[in-house]
Each structure stands twice: as C-alpha cells, then as structure tokens.
Short mmCIF file of C-alpha atoms in Angstrom, two decimals:
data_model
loop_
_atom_site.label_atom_id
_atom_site.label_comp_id
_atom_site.label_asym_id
_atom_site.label_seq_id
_atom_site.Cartn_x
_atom_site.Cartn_y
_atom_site.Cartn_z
CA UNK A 1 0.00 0.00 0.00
CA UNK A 2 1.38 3.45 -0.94
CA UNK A 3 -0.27 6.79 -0.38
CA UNK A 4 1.03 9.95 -3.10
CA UNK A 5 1.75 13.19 -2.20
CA UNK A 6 2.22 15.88 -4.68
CA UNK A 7 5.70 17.94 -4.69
CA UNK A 8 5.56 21.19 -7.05
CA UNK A 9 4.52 19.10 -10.40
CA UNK A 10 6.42 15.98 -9.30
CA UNK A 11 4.31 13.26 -7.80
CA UNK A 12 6.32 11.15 -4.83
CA UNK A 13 5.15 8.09 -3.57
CA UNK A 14 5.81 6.61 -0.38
CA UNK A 15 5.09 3.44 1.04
CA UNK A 16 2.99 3.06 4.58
CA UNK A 17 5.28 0.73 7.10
CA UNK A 18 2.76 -0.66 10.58
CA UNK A 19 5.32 -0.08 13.57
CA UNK A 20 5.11 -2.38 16.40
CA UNK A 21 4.44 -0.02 19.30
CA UNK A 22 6.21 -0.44 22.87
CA UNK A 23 4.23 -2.77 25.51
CA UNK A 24 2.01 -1.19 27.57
CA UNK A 25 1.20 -2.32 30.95
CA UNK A 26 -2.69 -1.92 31.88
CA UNK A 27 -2.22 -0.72 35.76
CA UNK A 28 -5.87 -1.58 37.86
CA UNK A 29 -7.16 0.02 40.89
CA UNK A 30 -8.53 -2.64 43.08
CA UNK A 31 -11.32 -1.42 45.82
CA UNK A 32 -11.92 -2.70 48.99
CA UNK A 33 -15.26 -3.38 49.78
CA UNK A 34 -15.51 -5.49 52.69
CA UNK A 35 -13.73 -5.25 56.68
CA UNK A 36 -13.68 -9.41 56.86
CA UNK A 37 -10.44 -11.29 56.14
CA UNK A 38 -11.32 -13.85 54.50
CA UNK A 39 -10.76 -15.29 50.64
CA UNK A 40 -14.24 -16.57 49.65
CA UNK A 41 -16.30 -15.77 46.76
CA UNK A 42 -18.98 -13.67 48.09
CA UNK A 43 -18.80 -10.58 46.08
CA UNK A 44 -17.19 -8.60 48.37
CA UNK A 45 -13.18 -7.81 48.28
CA UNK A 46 -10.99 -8.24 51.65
CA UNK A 47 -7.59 -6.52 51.71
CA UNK A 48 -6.37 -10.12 51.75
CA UNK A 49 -7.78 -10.89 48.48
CA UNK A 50 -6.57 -7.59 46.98
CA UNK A 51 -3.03 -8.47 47.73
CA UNK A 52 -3.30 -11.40 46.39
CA UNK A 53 -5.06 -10.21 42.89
CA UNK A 54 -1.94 -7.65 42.81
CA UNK A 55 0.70 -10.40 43.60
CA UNK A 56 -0.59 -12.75 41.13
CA UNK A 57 -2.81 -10.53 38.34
CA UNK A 58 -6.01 -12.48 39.23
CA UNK A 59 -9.27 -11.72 39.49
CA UNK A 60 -9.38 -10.63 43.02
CA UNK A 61 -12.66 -12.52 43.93
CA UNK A 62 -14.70 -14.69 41.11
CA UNK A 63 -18.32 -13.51 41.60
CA UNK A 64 -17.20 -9.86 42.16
CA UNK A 65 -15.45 -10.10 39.17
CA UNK A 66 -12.79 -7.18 39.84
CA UNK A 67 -9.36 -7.79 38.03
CA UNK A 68 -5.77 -6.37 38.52
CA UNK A 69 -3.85 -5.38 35.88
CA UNK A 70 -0.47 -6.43 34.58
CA UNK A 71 1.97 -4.25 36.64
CA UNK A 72 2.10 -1.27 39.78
CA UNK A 73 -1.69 -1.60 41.15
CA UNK A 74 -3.31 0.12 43.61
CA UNK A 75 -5.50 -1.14 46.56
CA UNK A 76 -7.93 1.53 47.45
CA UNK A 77 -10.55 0.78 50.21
CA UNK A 78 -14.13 1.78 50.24
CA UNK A 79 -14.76 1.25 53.49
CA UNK A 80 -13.92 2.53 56.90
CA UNK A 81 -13.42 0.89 60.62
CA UNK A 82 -10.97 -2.06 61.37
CA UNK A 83 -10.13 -4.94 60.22
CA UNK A 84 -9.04 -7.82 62.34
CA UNK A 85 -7.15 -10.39 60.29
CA UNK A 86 -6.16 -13.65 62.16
CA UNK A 87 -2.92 -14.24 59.87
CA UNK A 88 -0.04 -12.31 58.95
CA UNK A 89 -1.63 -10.94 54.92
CA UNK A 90 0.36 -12.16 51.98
CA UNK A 91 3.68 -11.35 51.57
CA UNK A 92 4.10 -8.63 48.54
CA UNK A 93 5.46 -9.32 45.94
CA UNK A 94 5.78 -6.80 43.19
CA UNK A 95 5.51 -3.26 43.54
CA UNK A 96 1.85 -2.04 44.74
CA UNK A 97 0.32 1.64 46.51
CA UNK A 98 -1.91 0.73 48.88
CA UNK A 99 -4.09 4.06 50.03
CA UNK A 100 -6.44 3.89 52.94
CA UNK A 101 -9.05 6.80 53.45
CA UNK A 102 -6.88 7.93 56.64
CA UNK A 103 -5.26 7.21 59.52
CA UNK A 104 -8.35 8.06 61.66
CA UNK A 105 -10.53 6.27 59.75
CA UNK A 106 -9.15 2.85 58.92
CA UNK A 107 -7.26 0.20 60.88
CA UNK A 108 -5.80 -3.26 60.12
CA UNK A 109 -5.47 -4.98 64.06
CA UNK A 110 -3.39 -8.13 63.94
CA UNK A 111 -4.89 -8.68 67.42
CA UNK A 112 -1.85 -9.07 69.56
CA UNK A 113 -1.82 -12.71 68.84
CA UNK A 114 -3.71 -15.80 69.75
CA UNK A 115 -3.85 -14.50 73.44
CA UNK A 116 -4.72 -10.94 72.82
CA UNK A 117 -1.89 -9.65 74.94
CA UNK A 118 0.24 -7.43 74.39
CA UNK A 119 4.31 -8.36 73.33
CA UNK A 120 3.91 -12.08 74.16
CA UNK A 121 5.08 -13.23 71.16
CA UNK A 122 2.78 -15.50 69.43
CA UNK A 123 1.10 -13.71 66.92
CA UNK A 124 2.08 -12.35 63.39
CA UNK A 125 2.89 -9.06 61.65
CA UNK A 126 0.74 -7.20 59.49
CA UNK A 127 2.78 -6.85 55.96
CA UNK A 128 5.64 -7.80 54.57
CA UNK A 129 7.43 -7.00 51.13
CA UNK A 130 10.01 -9.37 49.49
CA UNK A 131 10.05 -11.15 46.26
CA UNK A 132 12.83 -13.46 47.32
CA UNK A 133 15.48 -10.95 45.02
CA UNK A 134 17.99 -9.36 47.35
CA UNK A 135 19.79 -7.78 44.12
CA UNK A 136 16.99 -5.66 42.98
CA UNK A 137 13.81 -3.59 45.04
CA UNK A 138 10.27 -2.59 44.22
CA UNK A 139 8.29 -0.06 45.23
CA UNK A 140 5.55 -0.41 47.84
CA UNK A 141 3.72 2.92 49.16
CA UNK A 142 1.45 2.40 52.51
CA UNK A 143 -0.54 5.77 53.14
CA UNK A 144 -3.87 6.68 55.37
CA UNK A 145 -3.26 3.79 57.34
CA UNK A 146 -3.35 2.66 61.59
CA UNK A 147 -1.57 -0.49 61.59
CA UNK A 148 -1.49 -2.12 65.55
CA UNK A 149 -1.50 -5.34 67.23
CA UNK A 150 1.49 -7.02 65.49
CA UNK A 151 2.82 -9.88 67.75
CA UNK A 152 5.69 -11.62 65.86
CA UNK A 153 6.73 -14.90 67.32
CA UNK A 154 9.57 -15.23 70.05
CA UNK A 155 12.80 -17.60 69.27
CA UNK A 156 12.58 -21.68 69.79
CA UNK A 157 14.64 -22.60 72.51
CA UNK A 158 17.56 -24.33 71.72
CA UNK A 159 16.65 -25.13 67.99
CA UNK A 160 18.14 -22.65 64.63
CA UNK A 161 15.52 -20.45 64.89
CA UNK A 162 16.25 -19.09 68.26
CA UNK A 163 16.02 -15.13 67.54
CA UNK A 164 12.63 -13.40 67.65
CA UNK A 165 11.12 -12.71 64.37
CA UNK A 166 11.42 -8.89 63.45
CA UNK A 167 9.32 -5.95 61.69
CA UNK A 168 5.81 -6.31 64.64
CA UNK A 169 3.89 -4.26 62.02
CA UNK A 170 5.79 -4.59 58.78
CA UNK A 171 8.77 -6.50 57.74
CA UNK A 172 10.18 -4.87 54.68
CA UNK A 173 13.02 -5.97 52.27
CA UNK A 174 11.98 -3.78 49.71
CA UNK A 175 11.77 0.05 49.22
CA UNK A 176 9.16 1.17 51.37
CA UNK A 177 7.45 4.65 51.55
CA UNK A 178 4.72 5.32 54.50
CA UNK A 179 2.65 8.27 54.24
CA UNK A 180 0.63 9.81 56.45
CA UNK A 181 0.31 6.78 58.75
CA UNK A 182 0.21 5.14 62.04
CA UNK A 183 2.32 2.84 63.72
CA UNK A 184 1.30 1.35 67.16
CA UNK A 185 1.31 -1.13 69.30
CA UNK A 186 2.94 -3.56 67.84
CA UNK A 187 5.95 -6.03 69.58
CA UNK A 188 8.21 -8.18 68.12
CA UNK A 189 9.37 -11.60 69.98
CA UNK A 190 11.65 -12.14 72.78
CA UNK A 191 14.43 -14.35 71.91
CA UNK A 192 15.13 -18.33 72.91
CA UNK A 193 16.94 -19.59 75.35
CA UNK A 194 19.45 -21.98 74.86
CA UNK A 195 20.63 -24.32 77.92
CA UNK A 196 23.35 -25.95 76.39
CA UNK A 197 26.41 -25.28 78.31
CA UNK A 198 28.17 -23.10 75.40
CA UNK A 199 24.84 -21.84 74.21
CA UNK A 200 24.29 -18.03 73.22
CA UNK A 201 21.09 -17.04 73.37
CA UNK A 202 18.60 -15.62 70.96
CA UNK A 203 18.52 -12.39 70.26
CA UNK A 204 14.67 -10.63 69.69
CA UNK A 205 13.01 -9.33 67.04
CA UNK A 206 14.16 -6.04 65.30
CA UNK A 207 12.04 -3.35 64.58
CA UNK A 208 8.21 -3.58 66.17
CA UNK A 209 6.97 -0.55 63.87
CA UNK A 210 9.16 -1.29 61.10
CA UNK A 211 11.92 -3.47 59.89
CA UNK A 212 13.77 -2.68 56.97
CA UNK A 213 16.80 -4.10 55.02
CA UNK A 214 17.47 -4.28 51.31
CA UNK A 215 15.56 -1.80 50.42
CA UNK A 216 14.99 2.08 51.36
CA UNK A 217 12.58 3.52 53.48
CA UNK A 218 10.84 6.87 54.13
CA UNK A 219 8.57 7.92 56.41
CA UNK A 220 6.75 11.40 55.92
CA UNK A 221 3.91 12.78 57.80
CA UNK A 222 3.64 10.00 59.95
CA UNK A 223 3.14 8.23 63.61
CA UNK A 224 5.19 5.54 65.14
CA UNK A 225 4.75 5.24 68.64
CA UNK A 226 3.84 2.90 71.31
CA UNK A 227 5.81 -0.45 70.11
CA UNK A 228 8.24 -2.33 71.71
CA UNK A 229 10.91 -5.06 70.49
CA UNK A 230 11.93 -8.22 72.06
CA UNK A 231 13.93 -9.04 75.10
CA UNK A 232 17.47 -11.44 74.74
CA UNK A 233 17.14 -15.01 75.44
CA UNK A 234 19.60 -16.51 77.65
CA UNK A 235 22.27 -18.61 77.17
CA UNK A 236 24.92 -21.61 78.72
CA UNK A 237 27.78 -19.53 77.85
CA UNK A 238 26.54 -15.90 76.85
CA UNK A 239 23.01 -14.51 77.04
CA UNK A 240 21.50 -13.47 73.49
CA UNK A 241 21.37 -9.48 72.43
CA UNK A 242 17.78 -7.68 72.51
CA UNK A 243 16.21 -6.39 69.60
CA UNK A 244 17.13 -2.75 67.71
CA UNK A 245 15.10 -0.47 67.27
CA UNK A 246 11.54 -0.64 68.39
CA UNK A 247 9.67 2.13 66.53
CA UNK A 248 12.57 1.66 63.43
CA UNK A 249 15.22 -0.37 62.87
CA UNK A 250 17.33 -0.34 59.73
CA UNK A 251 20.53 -2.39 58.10
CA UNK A 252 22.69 -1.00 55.42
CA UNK A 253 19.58 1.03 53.75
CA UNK A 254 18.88 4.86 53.55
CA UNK A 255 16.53 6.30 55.73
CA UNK A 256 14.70 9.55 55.28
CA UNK A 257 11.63 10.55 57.97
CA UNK A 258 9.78 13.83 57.76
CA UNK A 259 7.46 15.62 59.56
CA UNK A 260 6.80 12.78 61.63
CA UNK A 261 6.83 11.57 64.98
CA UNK A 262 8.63 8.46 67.07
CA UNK A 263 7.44 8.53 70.33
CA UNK A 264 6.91 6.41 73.11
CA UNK A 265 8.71 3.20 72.01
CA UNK A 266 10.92 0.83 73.94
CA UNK A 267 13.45 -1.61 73.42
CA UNK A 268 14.41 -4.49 75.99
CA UNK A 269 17.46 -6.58 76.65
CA UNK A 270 21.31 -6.21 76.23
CA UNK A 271 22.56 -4.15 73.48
CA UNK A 272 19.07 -3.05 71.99
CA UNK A 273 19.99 -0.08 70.63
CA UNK A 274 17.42 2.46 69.53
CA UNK A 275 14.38 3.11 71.39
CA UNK A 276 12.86 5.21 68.37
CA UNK A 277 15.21 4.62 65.79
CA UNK A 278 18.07 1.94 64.94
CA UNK A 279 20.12 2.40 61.55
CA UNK A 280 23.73 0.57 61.24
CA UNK A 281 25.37 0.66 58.06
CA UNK A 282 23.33 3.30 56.10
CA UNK A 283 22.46 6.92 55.82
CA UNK A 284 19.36 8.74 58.13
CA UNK A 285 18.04 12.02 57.29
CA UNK A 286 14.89 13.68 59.74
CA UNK A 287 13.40 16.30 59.18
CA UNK A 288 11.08 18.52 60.56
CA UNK A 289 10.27 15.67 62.88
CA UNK A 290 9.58 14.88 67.14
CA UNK A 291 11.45 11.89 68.53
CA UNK A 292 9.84 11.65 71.89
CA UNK A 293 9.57 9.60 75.07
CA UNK A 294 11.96 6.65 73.61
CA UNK A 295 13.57 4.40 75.99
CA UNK A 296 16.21 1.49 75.71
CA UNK A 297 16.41 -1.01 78.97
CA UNK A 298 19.10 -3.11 78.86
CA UNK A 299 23.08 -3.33 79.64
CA UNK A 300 25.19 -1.40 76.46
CA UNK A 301 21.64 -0.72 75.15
CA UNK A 302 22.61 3.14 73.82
CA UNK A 303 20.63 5.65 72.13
CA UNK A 304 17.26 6.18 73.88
CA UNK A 305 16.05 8.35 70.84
CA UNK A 306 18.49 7.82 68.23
CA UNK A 307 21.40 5.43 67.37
CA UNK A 308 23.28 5.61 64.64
CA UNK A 309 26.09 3.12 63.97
CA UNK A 310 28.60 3.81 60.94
CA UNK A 311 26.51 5.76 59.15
CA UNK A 312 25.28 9.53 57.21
CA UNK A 313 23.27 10.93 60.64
CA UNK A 314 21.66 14.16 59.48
CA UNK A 315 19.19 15.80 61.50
CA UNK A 316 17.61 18.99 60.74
CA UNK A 317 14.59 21.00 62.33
CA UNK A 318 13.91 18.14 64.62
CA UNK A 319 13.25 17.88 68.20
CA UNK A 320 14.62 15.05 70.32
CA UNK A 321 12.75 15.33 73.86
CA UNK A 322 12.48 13.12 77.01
CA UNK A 323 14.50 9.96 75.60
CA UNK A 324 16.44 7.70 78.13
CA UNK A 325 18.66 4.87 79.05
CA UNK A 326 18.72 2.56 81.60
CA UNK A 327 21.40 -0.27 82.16
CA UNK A 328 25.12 -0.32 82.40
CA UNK A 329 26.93 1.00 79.96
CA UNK A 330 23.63 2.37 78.56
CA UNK A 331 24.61 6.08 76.83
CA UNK A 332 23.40 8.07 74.82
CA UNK A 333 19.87 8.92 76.24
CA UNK A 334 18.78 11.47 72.84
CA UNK A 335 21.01 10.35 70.29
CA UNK A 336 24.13 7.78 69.80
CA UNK A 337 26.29 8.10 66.90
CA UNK A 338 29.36 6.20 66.05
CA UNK A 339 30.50 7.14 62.97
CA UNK A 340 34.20 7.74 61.36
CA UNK A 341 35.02 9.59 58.61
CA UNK A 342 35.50 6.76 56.05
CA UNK A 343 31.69 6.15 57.03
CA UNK A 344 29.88 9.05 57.07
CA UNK A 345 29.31 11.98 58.64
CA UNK A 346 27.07 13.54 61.68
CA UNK A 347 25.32 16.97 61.51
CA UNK A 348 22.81 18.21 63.65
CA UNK A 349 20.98 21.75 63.16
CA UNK A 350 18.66 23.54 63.98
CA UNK A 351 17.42 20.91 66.57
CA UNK A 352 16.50 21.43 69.99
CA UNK A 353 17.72 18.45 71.88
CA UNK A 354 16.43 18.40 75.58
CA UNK A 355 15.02 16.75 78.67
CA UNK A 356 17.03 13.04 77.83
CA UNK A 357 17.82 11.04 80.52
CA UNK A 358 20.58 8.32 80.88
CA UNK A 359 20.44 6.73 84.48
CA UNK A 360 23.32 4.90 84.79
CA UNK A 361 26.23 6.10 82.13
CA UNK A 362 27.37 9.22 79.98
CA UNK A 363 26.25 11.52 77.56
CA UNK A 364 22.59 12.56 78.71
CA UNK A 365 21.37 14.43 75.30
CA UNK A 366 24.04 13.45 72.94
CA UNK A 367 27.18 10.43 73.58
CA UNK A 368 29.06 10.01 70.31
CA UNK A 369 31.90 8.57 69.16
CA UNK A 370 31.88 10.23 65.74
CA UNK A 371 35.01 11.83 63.82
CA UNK A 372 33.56 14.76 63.08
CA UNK A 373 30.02 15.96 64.56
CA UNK A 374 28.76 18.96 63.04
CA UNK A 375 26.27 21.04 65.46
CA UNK A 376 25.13 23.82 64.40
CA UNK A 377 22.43 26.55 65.48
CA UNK A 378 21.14 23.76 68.24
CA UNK A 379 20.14 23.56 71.87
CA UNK A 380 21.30 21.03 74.38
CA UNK A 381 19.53 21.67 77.52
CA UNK A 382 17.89 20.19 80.69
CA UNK A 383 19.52 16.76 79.91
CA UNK A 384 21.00 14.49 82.92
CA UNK A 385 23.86 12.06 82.83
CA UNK A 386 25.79 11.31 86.43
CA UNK A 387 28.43 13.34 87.54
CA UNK A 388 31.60 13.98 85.06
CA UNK A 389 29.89 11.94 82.31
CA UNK A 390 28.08 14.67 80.01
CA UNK A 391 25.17 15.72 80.86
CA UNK A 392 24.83 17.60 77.12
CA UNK A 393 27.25 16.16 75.21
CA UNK A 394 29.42 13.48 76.01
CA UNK A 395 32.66 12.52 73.27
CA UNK A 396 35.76 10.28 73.86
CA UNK A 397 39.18 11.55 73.08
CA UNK A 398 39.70 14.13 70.44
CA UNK A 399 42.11 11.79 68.55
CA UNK A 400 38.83 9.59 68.15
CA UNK A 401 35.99 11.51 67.90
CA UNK A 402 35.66 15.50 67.50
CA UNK A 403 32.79 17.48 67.81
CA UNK A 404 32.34 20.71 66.01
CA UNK A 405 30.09 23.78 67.23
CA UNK A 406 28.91 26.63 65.58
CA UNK A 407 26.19 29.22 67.21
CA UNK A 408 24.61 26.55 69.76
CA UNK A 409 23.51 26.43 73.54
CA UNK A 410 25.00 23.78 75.27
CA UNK A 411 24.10 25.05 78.78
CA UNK A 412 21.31 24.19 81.40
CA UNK A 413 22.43 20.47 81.69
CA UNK A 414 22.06 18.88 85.23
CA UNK A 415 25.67 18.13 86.56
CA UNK A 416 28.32 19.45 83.88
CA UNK A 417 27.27 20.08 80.39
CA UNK A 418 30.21 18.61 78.13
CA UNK A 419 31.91 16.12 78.92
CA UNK A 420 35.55 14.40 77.39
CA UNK A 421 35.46 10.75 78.45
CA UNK A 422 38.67 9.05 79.71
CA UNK A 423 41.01 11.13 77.90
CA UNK A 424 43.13 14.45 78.11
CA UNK A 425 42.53 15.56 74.91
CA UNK A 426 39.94 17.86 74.33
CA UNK A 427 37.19 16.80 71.40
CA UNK A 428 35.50 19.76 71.22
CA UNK A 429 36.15 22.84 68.92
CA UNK A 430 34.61 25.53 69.00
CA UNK A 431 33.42 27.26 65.13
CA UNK A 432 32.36 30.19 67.17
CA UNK A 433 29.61 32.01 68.61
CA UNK A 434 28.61 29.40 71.09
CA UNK A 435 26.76 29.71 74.49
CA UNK A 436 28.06 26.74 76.78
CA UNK A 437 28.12 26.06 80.73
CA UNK A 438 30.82 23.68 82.40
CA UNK A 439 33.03 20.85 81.49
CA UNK A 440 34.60 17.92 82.63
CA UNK A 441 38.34 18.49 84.05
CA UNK A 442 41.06 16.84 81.50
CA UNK A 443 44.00 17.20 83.75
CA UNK A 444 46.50 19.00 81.94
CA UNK A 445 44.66 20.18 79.21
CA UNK A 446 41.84 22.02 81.49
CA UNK A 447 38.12 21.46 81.27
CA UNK A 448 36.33 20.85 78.73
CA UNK A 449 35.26 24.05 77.85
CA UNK A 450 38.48 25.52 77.77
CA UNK A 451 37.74 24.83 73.93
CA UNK A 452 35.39 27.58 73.38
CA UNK A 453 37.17 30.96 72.77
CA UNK A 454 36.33 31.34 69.75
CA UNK A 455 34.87 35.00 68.46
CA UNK A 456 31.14 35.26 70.26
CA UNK A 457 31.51 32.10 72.09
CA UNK A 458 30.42 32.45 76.45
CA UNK A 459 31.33 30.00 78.69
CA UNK A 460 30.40 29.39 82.26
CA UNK A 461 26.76 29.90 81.44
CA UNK A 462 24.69 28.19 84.37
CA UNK A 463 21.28 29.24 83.14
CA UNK A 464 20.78 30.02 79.36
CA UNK A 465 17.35 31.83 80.40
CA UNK A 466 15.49 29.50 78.22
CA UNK A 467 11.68 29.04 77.94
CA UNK A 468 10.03 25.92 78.07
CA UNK A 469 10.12 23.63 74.82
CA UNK A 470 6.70 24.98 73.03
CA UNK A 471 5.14 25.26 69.55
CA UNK A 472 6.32 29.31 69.35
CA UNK A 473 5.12 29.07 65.43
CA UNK A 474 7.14 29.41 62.47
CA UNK A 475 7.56 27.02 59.67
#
C-alpha cells in the first residue's frame, strides 16, 4: 500500500510501514469493599484478596469479578473501621500503593496474637514485602493507614531459629514509603533460650513498627509510637542481644523521615539499641520531625532516641525530647552516633535536643563517638547524665571523635554540660559564637570548655534563660 503526495509538479510516492508499538502495561485500581479477612467468593473484596489479585494478576474474587492489571496496582478501600485479620496478609510481591481513606478512619489490628496480649510473642505481623530478590527492590507505598497489634513470634529454645522474628507491624526488604500513617502497638518476639552449656542465646526481634533491610525507606507525615521489640534469650555460655530499634530499625539502607513523629517506644534486653530509631550501616536524614519519650532497657543498650552506627546521621529542624537509658553502659539517652570519617558523617541543626535522661552512664542528650560531629544553630539543655559523664554532650578523646560547634547552647544540663570521656585531649572545637556552661576536668589540658574561645563564644553559662520547649510558630 502506498499513499502519493504531490511535490511542485512531481508526484512522490511513499510506502505506509505498521510499527510495532512499545508494551504497555494496563495498571488496575482494586477497591476494597468489605472489613472481613477472609478469601471466599462472596462478592465482596478483603484486603487479603486484593493483595493477592496484585501479587498474582487475578481476578481478586470470582463472583465480584474485579481484576488487577499487569503491573504497579493500587489497593484503594471503600470502606472505613478495622479490620481484624487472624494471619499475617500475603507477603508482597511486586511493587503495589496501597491508600487507605486515613489514619483516623481505617485500621488493620493483627490482634496481639492468639492471646490478645500485648508483646507475648505468638502472633504475626501485618505486611511484609520481598520477592525473594535481594539484588533488585520494588516499590511499595502504605498511606492513610493505623496499623497495631502485630505480635511476631519469640525464638525456639535451643533449635536454629532461636532469635525473635522482626518488623511487629511490617517487615520490609523492599523500598518502602509510609505516608501519612500510624504505627502502634505492635511487639516483636523475645528471643530463645538456649541451655546448652556453650549456648548463646537468641537475640529478639528487630524493629516492632518497622523493619527494613534491602531496600529504602521513608517515612513522611507520619506516627510511630507505642511499640516495643523483644527481650534477649539466655544462654549456657553468653546470654543473646535484645532487639534494635523498636519504633525503626534499619541495616545498610537509607533512611529519610519527615514531619513525623517516634514517640513512646521501647526496646528491651542487652545491646538493643534504639528506642525510636536503629540504623547501622546506612544513611538517616529527619526532618522537621519529634522523637519523643523513647527508651532502651538493657546493659550497652545506647541511644534512647536515636542510634546511629557507621553511618550519614543528618538531622535537621527536629526535636529530640524526654528519651532515656537505663542499664550499664547504657549512653546516649537522645542520640548515639558512632560514625568515622571513612563512614559518614554527623550533623545536627537547627534541633532542639532536651530533657534526655541516661540513668546509669554518659552523655545525657548526645554520647558520640563520631570523627567529626557537626552542630550547628542547636540547643542542648535540661539533659541528665551522672556526675563527670556529660550531661549535654558526652565525646571520647579528640584523637577519636571531635565534635564541632557553631552558634549553639550547650548550657542548662544537670551536673556538667560537656563532657571528654577518659582522655586528656579535648574533642571539642569551637566554630564560634557558642553559648556553653561547664566541662569535665582533663587534667593538663583544662576542662572541657576551655575549647570555646572562639569569636562570640560564652562559657560558664549556668542558666541560658530558656523558655520551656513549646510550639512558638514558624515554619
């Protein structure tokens, strides 16, 4: 076939070709209809049918006849209240949005378990995202949710699955976003004992809000608060670590939250790091967020807000309040970082962190063992460590770890407010215009606040003359 065109007085002719266009993926919405969980035909579509139409392109129930397409669906929900499922749902397995009308209006209760109790492991989580690739992530988006009453198993005494199972509310080794959700509630199990006489106990479950590995997470305009992870098991020859981590606990991944709020979570056991938020081995970024009321309880079990192990920590516009530690060893009660320069790096501004509590070690708002810390336009105040151990900021030797200031209060602490642990050599260097109280002696070298004389900096400052933390306004 040829179609003629007409050029001045010459006629051209050109032949038609049919070009094979690019595939097209047909992407469904699936709708919720129905607060059961259940997968019979009755015309009605649970949430556990509409992750299982998504995972597998299938109709997602026969005599409703709904359909998902071939790629990134979406599961919508046309209905509001809870639903109470009595099984962890199906694992996802390709990338999916799932939208809820709002966190106030819809929520999936895994029912703390068989017993209904709280954190006695022997329930199941809500979601989980893997596709069994470790080399390559989808994308999964949770928003308008209230997720609560994950119970994830405790370890098996003496047997290879000994640790508590992680991620209470959602297990993730994918890349996760959560939007304008809630997290609460939700436990993760205690781990095993083992009675052999050169056993090592279990350690328990990571992350009772959220576990995430693999892939990235972020967290924006949402509520994670309330959870707690699982104790260690013990052991013959050495007892089992607790879990990381109860409101978040990440390894290796990114990590951004915004606008959001950890509050009010708790981890248990020997070296459970991270009452709001555990990352090792990848970058964090907050923002614009409230980590709140966080507690670790356990020997070596540091950062009662924060702790961030050989990582990016960047924390901007954020409040870290009321945080502690308890146990020996136990530091750290707002934030722990250890971080070296070959890792990453730590800055902290514009971020009021006060009112932290460690009970039995060092470094009351902030310990770190970080090469640098940047801290810059921040408050430290009203934070308690014991005596000589930092009740602001507490930093080993400044041939390890040095922590840079620049137009901060560090001032208002109970006992001293900086604090250079069993060294001489002063960390901390002053970038100027600094308002800080007292410091630790170092022998030789002075106190540590001998390191602030730089232009604008005042030292000796007992009572900055602050206000109580409020919502003032502003952006």
């Amino acid at each position: 076939m040829c179609r003629t065109y007409k050029a001045g007085t010459h006629l051209i002719y050109k032949l038609l070709r049919i070009e094979q266009l690019e595939e097209r993926r047909m992407l469904a919405v699936i709708t919720v209809d129905s607060l059961l969980d259940n997968t019979t035909n009755d015309g009605l579509i649970t949430v556990r049918e509409a992750i299982i139409a998504a995972n597998h392109d299938a109709i997602a129930d026969a005599t409703e006849g709904g359909q998902s397409g071939d790629g990134a669906d979406t599961i919508e929900f046309a209905v509001t209240g809870t639903i109470a499922i009595d099984s962890q749902l199906p694992t996802i397995t390709e990338a999916i949005t799932i939208t809820g009308p709002g966190q106030d209006l819809l929520t999936i209760d895994a029912g703390d378990g068989d017993d209904g109790e709280f954190a006695t492991g022997d329930g199941w989580r809500i979601f989980q995202m893997f596709d069994g690739n470790t080399t390559s992530e989808f994308d999964v988006v949770l928003s308008g949710l209230t997720l609560t009453g994950g119970d994830t198993p405790r370890g098996i005494d003496d047997s290879p699955q000994i640790n508590g199972q992680g991620g209470g509310a959602i297990g993730s080794l994918e890349n996760l976003t959560v939007i304008e959700s809630t997290i609460t509630g939700n436990a993760t199990g205690d781990g095993g004992n083992s009675t052999a006489p050169f056993g090592i106990g279990g350690t328990g479950g990571h992350g009772a809000g959220i576990f995430a590995a693999y892939g990235n997470l972020v967290v924006i305009t949402s509520t994670i608060t309330g959870n707690q992870t699982g104790a260690n098991g013990t052991g013959g020859l050495q007892d089992g670590r607790g879990g990381q981590g109860a409101g978040i606990a990440a390894f290796g991944i990114d990590v951004v939250v915004t606008d959001s709020v950890i509050s009010g979570n708790h981890t248990l056991g020997h070296s459970a790091y991270g009452g709001g938020l555990s990352n090792a081995y990848g970058n964090t970024t907050i923002t614009g967020s409230t980590i709140s009321g966080n507690t670790t309880e356990g020997d070596f079990s540091t950062g009662g807000g924060i702790a961030a192990r050989f990582v990016t920590l960047l924390v901007t516009g954020s409040v870290i309040n009321n945080n502690s530690t308890a146990g020996n060893g136990a530091g750290g009660g707002g934030i722990f970082t250890r971080t070296f320069a070959d890792q990453g790096t730590v800055n902290v501004t514009n971020t009021t962190i006060s009112g932290n509590r460690v009970d039995q070690d060092e470094g009351g708002g902030i310990l770190t063992q970080s090469d640098p810390i940047h801290i810059v336009a921040s408050t430290i105040t009203g934070n308690t460590a014991r005596i000589n151990r930092g009740s602001g900021i507490a930093t080993f030797s400044g041939s390890v770890s040095t922590v840079k200031l620049y137009g901060s209060i560090v001032a208002g602490n109970t006992n001293e407010d900086l604090a250079v642990l069993n060294a001489t050599i002063n960390a901390f260097d002053s970038q100027g215009y600094n308002i800080v109280g007292t410091g630790n002696d170092l022998g030789a070298s002075g106190n540590a606040s001998d390191a602030f004389n730089a232009p604008g900096d005042q030292t000796g400052v007992t009572n900055p003359q602050l206000g109580l933390l409020a919502d003032n306004g502003g952006p």
